[in-house]
Amino acid sequence: MRKFGIIGLGNVGRTVAYTLVTKGIADSLVLIDKDQKKARAEQLDLQDAQARLNTTTQVTIQDYDNLKDVDILYISAGDISISTNGGDRFDEFKFTAAVVKEIAPKIVASGFKGFIIDIMNPCDAVTSYLQKLTGFSKQRVFGTGTFLDTARMQRVVGEKLNVNPRSVEGYVLGEHGNTQFVAWSSVRVQGEAIQDLPEAKNFDFDKLADEAKQGAWEVASGKGFTSDAIATCGVSLGQAVLSDARLVCPVSGYSKKYDTYVGLPAIVGKNGIESVVDLPLTDEETKKFASSAQMIHDNVAKLG
Amino acid sequence: MRKFGIIGLGNVGRTVAYTLVTKGIADSLVLIDKDQKKARAEQLDLQDAQARLNTTTQVTIQDYDNLKDVDILYISAGDISISTNGGDRFDEFKFTAAVVKEIAPKIVASGFKGFIIDIMNPCDAVTSYLQKLTGFSKQRVFGTGTFLDTARMQRVVGEKLNVNPRSVEGYVLGEHGNTQFVAWSSVRVQGEAIQDLPEAKNFDFDKLADEAKQGAWEVASGKGFTSDAIATCGVSLGQAVLSDARLVCPVSGYSKKYDTYVGLPAIVGKNGIESVVDLPLTDEETKKFASSAQMIHDNVAKLG
Amino acid sequence: MRKFGIIGLGNVGRTVAYTLVTKGIADSLVLIDKDQKKARAEQLDLQDAQARLNTTTQVTIQDYDNLKDVDILYISAGDISISTNGGDRFDEFKFTAAVVKEIAPKIVASGFKGFIIDIMNPCDAVTSYLQKLTGFSKQRVFGTGTFLDTARMQRVVGEKLNVNPRSVEGYVLGEHGNTQFVAWSSVRVQGEAIQDLPEAKNFDFDKLADEAKQGAWEVASGKGFTSDAIATCGVSLGQAVLSDARLVCPVSGYSKKYDTYVGLPAIVGKNGIESVVDLPLTDEETKKFASSAQMIHDNVAKLG
Amino acid sequence: MRKFGIIGLGNVGRTVAYTLVTKGIADSLVLIDKDQKKARAEQLDLQDAQARLNTTTQVTIQDYDNLKDVDILYISAGDISISTNGGDRFDEFKFTAAVVKEIAPKIVASGFKGFIIDIMNPCDAVTSYLQKLTGFSKQRVFGTGTFLDTARMQRVVGEKLNVNPRSVEGYVLGEHGNTQFVAWSSVRVQGEAIQDLPEAKNFDFDKLADEAKQGAWEVASGKGFTSDAIATCGVSLGQAVLSDARLVCPVSGYSKKYDTYVGLPAIVGKNGIESVVDLPLTDEETKKFASSAQMIHDNVAKLG
């Protein structure tokens, strides 16, 4: 039986829940929100949908004890409106760190033995803090990180070269935030390094990277939040753990070298983060990664 | 190629769009909203998701001309916040009638030849008005009507008898609004009329019907809108038309007898509403239906 | 994690396996067949498919020990070619009873704690024997029984009345075999008993029932086996258990009154057969059911 | 409306049909087989399944005229048993060329305007012949080619490096047959060329390539045919055309340089083969490709 939990039923949490139910992925789903009425509303709405689906998901709410045998727990209790105006996800840190402080002990107390996928912002910093406060192993706690930013890069590059984003390989690394960067040395399209493609010889790669990064804010400011792509990413990661997929994905995982969570490629399987992938980077990319990781590390350190 | 359109990208329209993309149902999707930034944001968010899906949907925005070869067009440009407080969907009529007045000529001008599924409120009245203003045949224009209310009744009855809502048969008829009623004579569980079930002999059926009806408001007030179940219903109806499913569903369809759209059982297939089903009702149910239909009719008439 | 097992990789077992993998339903799947090469071939073919899917299923083979933590185990080790010519599924009994004799102790020895869904023929008799030889509770062992025959009846009635089979309610009961019967008193279309429908007043119900029954043989003789519908039925039942769906389905379940497995409506949920539904039948239907059940009972008794 | 056709209902054709129905991909499906009873059996089996699905597909049979408005037509009328023993798909050419001779004029006569995806063997040669005899543009006719062999290579490499096959990039090129080769220079795992991976430094790449190639025969001899992976590949390609996915896939497409169909990377979109991708290859790979293409060309030429 596949059992999922979601803490935080804003637009992201709700969309994750809807995806798990409408695609028949979850057999059981525990929803938790600080707003009791919202949790009950979401439960009812998901239950009402099930008369028109071909699969069933048991939806229960507001019970931390019920997390005990949850396999995959999403944390999506952030508030994007805090950061949308300033354009820096770190503006949410005070808010989300307080959330972590409140929920971490409750998760631990439930006897939860599964995996936590954090979707709050600033993703890497909050995931670090969440891992620390729960004391769970670094394999069992990770964040969506640059999995989403990578999807955005794939979309931007795909549009530019007129191919499907799924035909674009490569990684966005570092912070799920402003210091992220596209590791262009890893980006390949149609079996060739993008930097060697004749079609790409006049590309302004910095501009492309910026377009991918700014996409997030165009979505957030245009509709008030982001939901579709982030929920899709989160659900994929949860499925990868449950089915021991050993998929190579950029996620927010723990880097020993920099002693922080940061967007890096990892193998995701039945133990959560099975291992971190040692991607060959250019010197410039390595510097960008170091600087991005350091920034996250320092900000987490400030929390004390 | 399956081509869908959505006018109105609030929580319902967005969830319909996400469902069509995330389940690989739509090959092409046209999104239209009065807010250009919102439409663009939704387009980007859906495109970003596709690097993580296994199917592709072309998402274009803001172009009425592009509706020309759309098969299924959802109209979801209502504003539930208008009616949530008062608890009467008719409070939205002024707003949604104005929407219809604005968009109907544009839809017609596009050369649209497909089917319209209306999800705005008050569903039956607005669908009547939409059919009138577009001049499209009454088969090609219909509303989700009591398809959703029926799902809610199935949920409530299922919970009460501890069976899956899909194992509950029957219809909620009349207005998708306060004058709706459960046709209890049509409700069957486990192969038996609910009214004959020993387990149901002490049921307060009026209370049950009310619980189903109030579920809508519990969702709307709890999370500010309803989305999951209504989107699921809308998508099912669109799929039924595309695949010529000839499914018997309660929808908002045109009743000749009462000269109005109203929630009634119909066969949904490649021509939209293939035919209205002549359901045997008790005298009391017939009266309720007549009164509900009359109310809708009169309210539409007032529009002139 | 959802873990399934399949014993017997003929056309039915293979199609169940393919469905579980291609729809992303199974996280883990154990395949067992008396033919080692066939099992390995099926494993490879399913693994090769996964590079083109968006989900992952771990496929292991030929290891009874691995059934220990399987949730749902399908038994599909029959040989339809034995019965196709004679048109009587009981012709397979000698063969499938021997299969049960061989595999039951191995399943028990594995420490299997899940649910068995039997798809072999003669379904009711073999399921009885399987339950007896495993000693598992009667809730945990059941067969697809008349779930498939009911789908065939829905297809035949749907075609006749030009509506979707999903819009046809009702049950085929008794043996998944020649003594089965359509409980016409339970069959409803468009909210009305079929026997009251004006369109149906000249229907030859015996002929319709026969058409549904003979459909099985038309498929089996035409393509040498049946696969699509039976696999779909089997998978639905497994999903109902995993998600505690409490769906009302006609399955081959144990009837206390007749001390045998036989096609009857039951609630399927997390305990397997949660309860048998006491469907109101006409006197004639009750007699048919008794006679069909008695026949199964007697044939199982002969096995000793 | 998505309309598919399948000519040839052996194990591959049947599995394609089942996939299109069970995943709700096809709204309409035309099945054609030289064996009338088999076609009818498959139709019935697919229809019987639909009472247990949540989607509908209209299944019609044996009518070439009905191909007129089919979007995607699969040709799967080969007979793998001819080639399984000898281990050379070219052994089937006499048989499948005769099939093409018979069906090509009928397809043309139907007024078919869609896309043909050929799954028969020897795939490249038969696709060449099919294109020639139908006279359809080379964009509209293509074969599954090495799309399947590439999936097998991804599986083999994934197993070897203990990562998901989807995390393995690269191409198998040339004949979908014995002269195929893995373009190892294109194969990448975890963001790095496989040939640079420390874990791979002792790999016997020829042996790995052979393992991927022989996988086909292990499946075919073990279960008598291959079905799951090839059907999955075929369906993916059809979906890519319908949704204008512009996916980069190795398929059997027309090479101007070698004047033959051969397995090469192409962009698949709404015009079928949108363009062939000019993959950078090593000299040795280029030679292998030339030699494989020449062999196909010569064999087709012999047909006259």
PDB file of C-alpha atoms in Angstrom, chain A residues 16-174:
ATOM      1  CA  VAL A  16       0.374  17.358  -5.053  1.00  0.00           C
ATOM      2  CA  ALA A  17      -2.659  15.876  -3.315  1.00  0.00           C
ATOM      3  CA  TYR A  18      -4.810  16.168  -6.427  1.00  0.00           C
ATOM      4  CA  THR A  19      -2.113  14.539  -8.548  1.00  0.00           C
ATOM      5  CA  LEU A  20      -1.726  11.622  -6.154  1.00  0.00           C
ATOM      6  CA  VAL A  21      -5.475  11.044  -6.164  1.00  0.00           C
ATOM      7  CA  THR A  22      -6.386  11.755  -9.774  1.00  0.00           C
ATOM      8  CA  LYS A  23      -3.612   9.559 -11.155  1.00  0.00           C
ATOM      9  CA  GLY A  24      -4.353   6.742  -8.739  1.00  0.00           C
ATOM     10  CA  ILE A  25      -0.855   6.923  -7.281  1.00  0.00           C
ATOM     11  CA  ALA A  26      -1.765   6.988  -3.595  1.00  0.00           C
ATOM     12  CA  ASP A  27      -3.760   4.334  -1.773  1.00  0.00           C
ATOM     13  CA  SER A  28      -3.823   6.457   1.329  1.00  0.00           C
ATOM     14  CA  LEU A  29      -3.173  10.142   1.904  1.00  0.00           C
ATOM     15  CA  VAL A  30      -2.864  12.127   5.121  1.00  0.00           C
ATOM     16  CA  LEU A  31      -3.465  15.867   4.822  1.00  0.00           C
ATOM     17  CA  ILE A  32      -2.382  18.312   7.494  1.00  0.00           C
ATOM     18  CA  ASP A  33      -2.779  22.077   7.551  1.00  0.00           C
ATOM     19  CA  LYS A  34      -2.804  24.684  10.274  1.00  0.00           C
ATOM     20  CA  ASP A  35      -6.248  25.662   9.002  1.00  0.00           C
ATOM     21  CA  GLN A  36      -8.657  22.909  10.005  1.00  0.00           C
ATOM     22  CA  LYS A  37     -11.377  24.120   7.628  1.00  0.00           C
ATOM     23  CA  LYS A  38      -9.022  24.128   4.682  1.00  0.00           C
ATOM     24  CA  ALA A  39      -7.892  20.582   5.409  1.00  0.00           C
ATOM     25  CA  ARG A  40     -11.485  19.406   5.674  1.00  0.00           C
ATOM     26  CA  ALA A  41     -12.376  21.246   2.442  1.00  0.00           C
ATOM     27  CA  GLU A  42      -9.542  19.596   0.572  1.00  0.00           C
ATOM     28  CA  GLN A  43     -10.496  16.187   1.945  1.00  0.00           C
ATOM     29  CA  LEU A  44     -14.094  16.626   0.825  1.00  0.00           C
ATOM     30  CA  ASP A  45     -13.119  17.908  -2.603  1.00  0.00           C
ATOM     31  CA  LEU A  46     -10.808  14.950  -3.179  1.00  0.00           C
ATOM     32  CA  GLN A  47     -13.440  12.522  -1.936  1.00  0.00           C
ATOM     33  CA  ASP A  48     -16.100  14.070  -4.168  1.00  0.00           C
ATOM     34  CA  ALA A  49     -13.805  13.547  -7.150  1.00  0.00           C
ATOM     35  CA  GLN A  50     -13.507   9.836  -6.508  1.00  0.00           C
ATOM     36  CA  ALA A  51     -16.990   8.934  -7.687  1.00  0.00           C
ATOM     37  CA  ARG A  52     -15.730   9.974 -11.127  1.00  0.00           C
ATOM     38  CA  LEU A  53     -12.349   8.258 -10.988  1.00  0.00           C
ATOM     39  CA  ASN A  54     -11.464   4.615 -11.448  1.00  0.00           C
ATOM     40  CA  THR A  55      -9.206   4.413  -8.425  1.00  0.00           C
ATOM     41  CA  THR A  56      -9.607   5.008  -4.733  1.00  0.00           C
ATOM     42  CA  THR A  57      -7.519   6.916  -2.235  1.00  0.00           C
ATOM     43  CA  GLN A  58      -8.312   7.021   1.468  1.00  0.00           C
ATOM     44  CA  VAL A  59      -8.008  10.646   2.520  1.00  0.00           C
ATOM     45  CA  THR A  60      -7.634  11.410   6.215  1.00  0.00           C
ATOM     46  CA  ILE A  61      -6.798  14.733   7.805  1.00  0.00           C
ATOM     47  CA  GLN A  62      -5.147  16.552  10.636  1.00  0.00           C
ATOM     48  CA  ASP A  63      -3.717  13.588  12.478  1.00  0.00           C
ATOM     49  CA  TYR A  64       0.032  13.550  13.009  1.00  0.00           C
ATOM     50  CA  ASP A  65      -0.195  10.062  14.524  1.00  0.00           C
ATOM     51  CA  ASN A  66      -1.324   8.864  11.154  1.00  0.00           C
ATOM     52  CA  LEU A  67       2.088   9.766   9.715  1.00  0.00           C
ATOM     53  CA  LYS A  68       3.538   6.759  11.514  1.00  0.00           C
ATOM     54  CA  ASP A  69       3.324   4.473   8.496  1.00  0.00           C
ATOM     55  CA  VAL A  70       3.439   7.122   5.764  1.00  0.00           C
ATOM     56  CA  ASP A  71       6.024   6.288   3.109  1.00  0.00           C
ATOM     57  CA  ILE A  72       6.480   9.713   1.532  1.00  0.00           C
ATOM     58  CA  LEU A  73       5.798  12.966   3.350  1.00  0.00           C
ATOM     59  CA  TYR A  74       5.714  16.256   1.458  1.00  0.00           C
ATOM     60  CA  ILE A  75       6.290  19.477   3.342  1.00  0.00           C
ATOM     61  CA  SER A  76       4.662  22.336   1.506  1.00  0.00           C
ATOM     62  CA  ALA A  77       3.742  24.770   4.212  1.00  0.00           C
ATOM     63  CA  GLY A  78       5.561  27.780   2.798  1.00  0.00           C
ATOM     64  CA  ASP A  79       4.060  31.068   1.714  1.00  0.00           C
ATOM     65  CA  ILE A  80       5.291  32.183  -1.662  1.00  0.00           C
ATOM     66  CA  SER A  81       3.581  35.564  -1.384  1.00  0.00           C
ATOM     67  CA  ILE A  82       6.317  36.552   1.079  1.00  0.00           C
ATOM     68  CA  SER A  83       9.023  36.202  -1.550  1.00  0.00           C
ATOM     69  CA  THR A  84       7.252  36.971  -4.803  1.00  0.00           C
ATOM     70  CA  ASN A  85       7.660  40.716  -4.609  1.00  0.00           C
ATOM     71  CA  GLY A  86      11.304  40.734  -3.615  1.00  0.00           C
ATOM     72  CA  GLY A  87      12.185  37.920  -5.957  1.00  0.00           C
ATOM     73  CA  ASP A  88      14.311  36.150  -3.374  1.00  0.00           C
ATOM     74  CA  ARG A  89      13.155  32.886  -1.857  1.00  0.00           C
ATOM     75  CA  PHE A  90      15.271  33.590   1.216  1.00  0.00           C
ATOM     76  CA  ASP A  91      12.684  36.130   2.260  1.00  0.00           C
ATOM     77  CA  GLU A  92      10.539  33.184   3.248  1.00  0.00           C
ATOM     78  CA  PHE A  93      13.146  31.643   5.521  1.00  0.00           C
ATOM     79  CA  LYS A  94      11.995  33.188   8.767  1.00  0.00           C
ATOM     80  CA  PHE A  95       8.492  32.011   8.056  1.00  0.00           C
ATOM     81  CA  THR A  96       9.379  28.499   6.955  1.00  0.00           C
ATOM     82  CA  ALA A  97      12.000  27.986   9.639  1.00  0.00           C
ATOM     83  CA  ALA A  98       9.296  28.689  12.178  1.00  0.00           C
ATOM     84  CA  VAL A  99       7.091  26.137  10.436  1.00  0.00           C
ATOM     85  CA  VAL A 100       9.874  23.564  10.669  1.00  0.00           C
ATOM     86  CA  LYS A 101      10.364  24.309  14.326  1.00  0.00           C
ATOM     87  CA  GLU A 102       6.733  23.635  14.936  1.00  0.00           C
ATOM     88  CA  ILE A 103       6.210  20.532  12.828  1.00  0.00           C
ATOM     89  CA  ALA A 104       9.535  18.680  13.153  1.00  0.00           C
ATOM     90  CA  PRO A 105       8.914  17.445  16.701  1.00  0.00           C
ATOM     91  CA  LYS A 106       5.405  16.369  15.760  1.00  0.00           C
ATOM     92  CA  ILE A 107       6.667  14.362  12.819  1.00  0.00           C
ATOM     93  CA  VAL A 108       9.287  12.717  14.996  1.00  0.00           C
ATOM     94  CA  ALA A 109       6.765  12.013  17.730  1.00  0.00           C
ATOM     95  CA  SER A 110       4.467  10.248  15.263  1.00  0.00           C
ATOM     96  CA  GLY A 111       7.045   7.512  14.804  1.00  0.00           C
ATOM     97  CA  PHE A 112       7.336   8.396  11.112  1.00  0.00           C
ATOM     98  CA  LYS A 113       9.744   6.030   9.361  1.00  0.00           C
ATOM     99  CA  GLY A 114       9.420   7.199   5.766  1.00  0.00           C
ATOM    100  CA  PHE A 115      11.009   9.842   3.561  1.00  0.00           C
ATOM    101  CA  ILE A 116      10.543  13.603   3.649  1.00  0.00           C
ATOM    102  CA  ILE A 117      10.446  15.589   0.438  1.00  0.00           C
ATOM    103  CA  ASP A 118      10.613  19.268   1.226  1.00  0.00           C
ATOM    104  CA  ILE A 119       9.024  21.740  -1.162  1.00  0.00           C
ATOM    105  CA  MET A 120       9.287  24.850   0.966  1.00  0.00           C
ATOM    106  CA  ASN A 121      11.569  27.784   0.304  1.00  0.00           C
ATOM    107  CA  PRO A 122      14.368  28.638   0.493  1.00  0.00           C
ATOM    108  CA  CYS A 123      14.414  24.956  -0.340  1.00  0.00           C
ATOM    109  CA  ASP A 124      18.004  24.030   0.448  1.00  0.00           C
ATOM    110  CA  ALA A 125      18.212  25.959   3.670  1.00  0.00           C
ATOM    111  CA  VAL A 126      14.873  24.780   4.972  1.00  0.00           C
ATOM    112  CA  THR A 127      15.658  21.191   4.080  1.00  0.00           C
ATOM    113  CA  SER A 128      18.924  21.470   5.999  1.00  0.00           C
ATOM    114  CA  TYR A 129      17.071  22.802   8.981  1.00  0.00           C
ATOM    115  CA  LEU A 130      14.373  20.144   8.704  1.00  0.00           C
ATOM    116  CA  GLN A 131      16.936  17.376   8.615  1.00  0.00           C
ATOM    117  CA  LYS A 132      18.675  18.834  11.631  1.00  0.00           C
ATOM    118  CA  LEU A 133      15.519  19.249  13.689  1.00  0.00           C
ATOM    119  CA  THR A 134      14.101  15.832  12.870  1.00  0.00           C
ATOM    120  CA  GLY A 135      17.438  14.115  13.265  1.00  0.00           C
ATOM    121  CA  PHE A 136      16.482  11.793  10.423  1.00  0.00           C
ATOM    122  CA  SER A 137      19.306  10.535   8.237  1.00  0.00           C
ATOM    123  CA  LYS A 138      20.395  12.747   5.364  1.00  0.00           C
ATOM    124  CA  GLN A 139      19.239  10.088   2.948  1.00  0.00           C
ATOM    125  CA  ARG A 140      15.690  10.229   4.222  1.00  0.00           C
ATOM    126  CA  VAL A 141      15.275  14.011   3.998  1.00  0.00           C
ATOM    127  CA  PHE A 142      15.694  15.879   0.752  1.00  0.00           C
ATOM    128  CA  GLY A 143      14.149  18.718  -1.215  1.00  0.00           C
ATOM    129  CA  THR A 144      12.878  19.247  -4.737  1.00  0.00           C
ATOM    130  CA  GLY A 145      15.705  21.768  -5.163  1.00  0.00           C
ATOM    131  CA  THR A 146      16.791  22.392  -8.726  1.00  0.00           C
ATOM    132  CA  PHE A 147      14.746  19.495 -10.124  1.00  0.00           C
ATOM    133  CA  LEU A 148      12.210  22.153 -11.024  1.00  0.00           C
ATOM    134  CA  ASP A 149      14.771  24.685 -12.235  1.00  0.00           C
ATOM    135  CA  THR A 150      16.219  21.982 -14.456  1.00  0.00           C
ATOM    136  CA  ALA A 151      12.773  21.367 -15.944  1.00  0.00           C
ATOM    137  CA  ARG A 152      12.559  25.092 -16.629  1.00  0.00           C
ATOM    138  CA  MET A 153      15.957  25.065 -18.298  1.00  0.00           C
ATOM    139  CA  GLN A 154      14.848  22.104 -20.412  1.00  0.00           C
ATOM    140  CA  ARG A 155      11.747  24.056 -21.433  1.00  0.00           C
ATOM    141  CA  VAL A 156      13.708  27.168 -22.370  1.00  0.00           C
ATOM    142  CA  VAL A 157      16.363  25.263 -24.311  1.00  0.00           C
ATOM    143  CA  GLY A 158      13.726  23.080 -25.964  1.00  0.00           C
ATOM    144  CA  GLU A 159      11.834  26.138 -27.167  1.00  0.00           C
ATOM    145  CA  LYS A 160      14.995  27.713 -28.446  1.00  0.00           C
ATOM    146  CA  LEU A 161      16.026  24.647 -30.432  1.00  0.00           C
ATOM    147  CA  ASN A 162      12.471  23.589 -31.244  1.00  0.00           C
ATOM    148  CA  VAL A 163      12.695  20.190 -29.613  1.00  0.00           C
ATOM    149  CA  ASN A 164      10.825  18.583 -26.760  1.00  0.00           C
ATOM    150  CA  PRO A 165      12.120  19.531 -23.299  1.00  0.00           C
ATOM    151  CA  ARG A 166      12.465  15.809 -22.597  1.00  0.00           C
ATOM    152  CA  SER A 167      15.052  15.715 -25.382  1.00  0.00           C
ATOM    153  CA  VAL A 168      17.195  18.197 -23.468  1.00  0.00           C
ATOM    154  CA  GLU A 169      19.621  16.734 -20.941  1.00  0.00           C
ATOM    155  CA  GLY A 170      21.564  18.545 -18.276  1.00  0.00           C
ATOM    156  CA  TYR A 171      21.477  20.085 -14.868  1.00  0.00           C
ATOM    157  CA  VAL A 172      20.719  23.271 -13.054  1.00  0.00           C
ATOM    158  CA  LEU A 173      22.746  23.163  -9.859  1.00  0.00           C
ATOM    159  CA  GLY A 174      23.202  25.023  -6.625  1.00  0.00           C
TER     160      GLY A 174
END
